[in-house]
Tab-separated table of C-alpha atoms in Angstrom:
chain	number	residue	atom	x	y	z
A	39	UNK	CA	44.107	-54.609	43.984
A	40	UNK	CA	42.488	-54.771	40.546
A	41	UNK	CA	41.264	-51.167	40.855
A	42	UNK	CA	44.736	-50.059	41.859
A	43	UNK	CA	46.252	-51.635	38.692
A	44	UNK	CA	43.644	-49.939	36.485
A	45	UNK	CA	44.329	-46.564	38.110
A	46	UNK	CA	48.101	-47.046	37.688
A	47	UNK	CA	47.674	-47.919	33.994
A	48	UNK	CA	45.398	-44.903	33.460
A	49	UNK	CA	47.962	-42.585	35.081
A	50	UNK	CA	50.745	-44.022	32.895
A	51	UNK	CA	48.670	-43.550	29.728
A	52	UNK	CA	47.759	-39.973	30.642
A	53	UNK	CA	51.355	-39.021	31.321
A	54	UNK	CA	52.483	-40.738	28.095
A	55	UNK	CA	49.985	-38.820	25.941
A	56	UNK	CA	50.657	-35.511	27.681
A	57	UNK	CA	54.397	-35.882	26.954
A	58	UNK	CA	53.669	-36.494	23.273
A	59	UNK	CA	51.520	-33.380	23.153
A	60	UNK	CA	54.322	-31.308	24.678
A	61	UNK	CA	56.779	-32.624	22.046
A	62	UNK	CA	54.417	-31.538	19.245
A	63	UNK	CA	54.063	-28.072	20.760
A	64	UNK	CA	57.848	-27.753	21.048
A	65	UNK	CA	58.199	-28.758	17.363
A	66	UNK	CA	55.648	-26.107	16.339
A	67	UNK	CA	57.503	-23.493	18.392
A	68	UNK	CA	60.790	-24.547	16.760
A	69	UNK	CA	59.279	-24.277	13.256
A	70	UNK	CA	57.818	-20.853	14.041
A	71	UNK	CA	61.152	-19.650	15.423
A	72	UNK	CA	62.984	-20.875	12.301
A	73	UNK	CA	60.443	-19.162	10.059
A	74	UNK	CA	60.579	-15.896	11.966
A	75	UNK	CA	64.383	-15.865	12.075
A	76	UNK	CA	64.679	-16.385	8.293
A	77	UNK	CA	62.044	-13.805	7.410
A	78	UNK	CA	63.373	-11.246	9.895
A	79	UNK	CA	66.863	-11.732	8.431
A	80	UNK	CA	65.709	-10.775	4.946
A	81	UNK	CA	66.640	-7.354	3.672
A	82	UNK	CA	65.374	-5.192	0.837
A	83	UNK	CA	68.111	-6.584	-1.424
A	84	UNK	CA	66.612	-10.084	-1.073
A	85	UNK	CA	63.232	-8.893	-2.311
A	86	UNK	CA	64.891	-6.891	-5.076
A	87	UNK	CA	67.014	-9.885	-6.152
A	88	UNK	CA	64.006	-12.186	-6.344
A	89	UNK	CA	61.949	-9.583	-8.227
A	90	UNK	CA	64.827	-9.122	-10.670
A	91	UNK	CA	65.046	-12.885	-11.280
A	92	UNK	CA	61.309	-13.149	-11.965
A	93	UNK	CA	61.305	-10.007	-14.137
A	94	UNK	CA	64.256	-11.282	-16.176
A	95	UNK	CA	62.608	-14.684	-16.661
A	96	UNK	CA	59.274	-13.167	-17.684
A	97	UNK	CA	60.969	-10.655	-20.009
A	98	UNK	CA	62.775	-13.517	-21.751
A	99	UNK	CA	59.427	-15.306	-22.108
A	100	UNK	CA	57.772	-12.119	-23.365
A	101	UNK	CA	60.529	-11.641	-25.969
A	102	UNK	CA	60.297	-15.308	-27.044
A	103	UNK	CA	63.821	-16.002	-25.749
A	104	UNK	CA	62.733	-19.394	-24.462
A	105	UNK	CA	66.182	-20.958	-24.155
A	106	UNK	CA	67.440	-18.087	-22.025
A	107	UNK	CA	64.363	-18.283	-19.794
A	108	UNK	CA	64.665	-22.047	-19.334
A	109	UNK	CA	68.395	-21.742	-18.580
A	110	UNK	CA	67.560	-19.517	-15.581
A	111	UNK	CA	65.612	-22.246	-13.799
A	112	UNK	CA	66.852	-24.601	-11.116
A	113	UNK	CA	65.295	-27.440	-9.153
A	114	UNK	CA	65.820	-28.596	-5.571
A	115	UNK	CA	68.494	-31.248	-5.036
A	116	UNK	CA	66.673	-34.581	-4.748
A	117	UNK	CA	69.082	-35.950	-2.136
A	118	UNK	CA	68.684	-33.053	0.293
A	119	UNK	CA	66.539	-29.950	-0.125
A	120	UNK	CA	69.123	-27.910	1.807
A	121	UNK	CA	71.841	-28.622	-0.793
A	122	UNK	CA	72.482	-26.194	-3.622
A	123	UNK	CA	69.660	-26.209	-6.203
A	124	UNK	CA	70.706	-27.868	-9.464
A	125	UNK	CA	70.115	-26.610	-13.026
A	126	UNK	CA	67.440	-28.298	-15.110
A	127	UNK	CA	68.618	-31.114	-17.352
A	128	UNK	CA	68.128	-30.923	-21.143
A	129	UNK	CA	64.782	-32.763	-21.142
A	130	UNK	CA	63.403	-30.494	-18.426
A	131	UNK	CA	64.611	-27.409	-20.297
A	132	UNK	CA	62.887	-28.624	-23.477
A	133	UNK	CA	59.696	-29.162	-21.482
A	134	UNK	CA	59.860	-25.608	-20.096
A	135	UNK	CA	60.468	-24.200	-23.581
A	136	UNK	CA	57.439	-26.106	-24.901
A	137	UNK	CA	55.255	-24.628	-22.147
A	138	UNK	CA	56.561	-21.127	-22.848
A	139	UNK	CA	55.739	-21.516	-26.548
A	140	UNK	CA	52.269	-22.851	-25.744
A	141	UNK	CA	51.464	-19.995	-23.336
A	142	UNK	CA	52.829	-16.762	-24.823
A	143	UNK	CA	53.471	-13.883	-22.436
A	144	UNK	CA	52.239	-10.514	-23.715
A	145	UNK	CA	52.437	-8.725	-20.369
A	146	UNK	CA	52.909	-9.788	-16.754
A	147	UNK	CA	52.716	-8.623	-13.164
A	148	UNK	CA	54.055	-10.061	-9.904
A	149	UNK	CA	50.913	-10.488	-7.807
A	150	UNK	CA	52.164	-12.084	-4.588
A	151	UNK	CA	55.440	-12.647	-2.744
A	152	UNK	CA	55.706	-14.888	0.326
A	153	UNK	CA	58.978	-15.635	2.066
A	154	UNK	CA	58.986	-18.506	4.585
A	155	UNK	CA	62.344	-20.285	4.714
A	156	UNK	CA	65.461	-20.435	2.567
A	157	UNK	CA	63.924	-23.254	0.505
A	158	UNK	CA	60.176	-22.587	0.809
A	159	UNK	CA	59.104	-19.304	-0.782
A	160	UNK	CA	56.412	-18.439	-3.275
A	161	UNK	CA	56.200	-15.757	-5.954
A	162	UNK	CA	53.046	-15.639	-8.054
A	163	UNK	CA	53.174	-13.932	-11.423
A	164	UNK	CA	50.054	-13.323	-13.543
A	165	UNK	CA	50.397	-12.850	-17.268
A	166	UNK	CA	48.223	-11.988	-20.254
A	167	UNK	CA	48.280	-14.444	-23.162
A	168	UNK	CA	45.763	-12.733	-25.447
A	169	UNK	CA	44.862	-9.048	-25.178
A	170	UNK	CA	41.753	-9.117	-27.348
A	171	UNK	CA	40.150	-12.023	-25.451
A	172	UNK	CA	41.618	-10.974	-22.096
A	173	UNK	CA	43.009	-14.465	-21.473
A	174	UNK	CA	45.250	-14.575	-18.416
A	175	UNK	CA	47.076	-17.229	-16.464
A	176	UNK	CA	49.707	-17.375	-13.748
A	177	UNK	CA	52.914	-19.129	-12.836
A	178	UNK	CA	54.178	-19.705	-9.348
A	179	UNK	CA	57.897	-19.552	-8.748
A	180	UNK	CA	59.797	-21.003	-5.812
A	181	UNK	CA	62.928	-18.946	-5.251
A	182	UNK	CA	65.487	-20.723	-3.079
A	183	UNK	CA	68.276	-19.056	-1.152
A	184	UNK	CA	71.570	-20.927	-1.069
A	185	UNK	CA	74.573	-19.329	0.640
A	186	UNK	CA	73.086	-15.877	0.198
A	187	UNK	CA	72.334	-16.242	-3.515
A	188	UNK	CA	68.844	-16.688	-4.920
A	189	UNK	CA	67.986	-19.404	-7.467
A	190	UNK	CA	64.713	-19.390	-9.400
A	191	UNK	CA	62.722	-22.624	-9.337
A	192	UNK	CA	59.206	-23.354	-10.575
A	193	UNK	CA	56.562	-24.782	-8.258
A	194	UNK	CA	55.579	-28.342	-9.084
């Protein structure tokens, strides 16, 4: 009788853990499907729109138009990432302007574009700060798509 109880418990544990494993696999499949459906729904205009946003931002930075550059930036809504991105507040804009002044942009180039979901994308932009010393750096942007319109956010 004791052996029978142990076998019954072992069977219950095995079936419990196998069900959990199946749930994780279904979640992965769901995430992959969501990713593929967003990316496959993108069109050339999406890439062009995001490139234009980054180019405009970097051109403002290059021309020392720091207020205009900072005014272009948004941040994810803290209550729900799927809500419309919100503009930076005044303190955040001042912080961005200080960074732009500290790291002057002489020239730039978009080096990588990755689209994953409407709220999780990555655009890397390298820029030259000093031609004679060949000092370069990069910024990573996080463009977010809300109701078909792209908003430019910086990566944290």
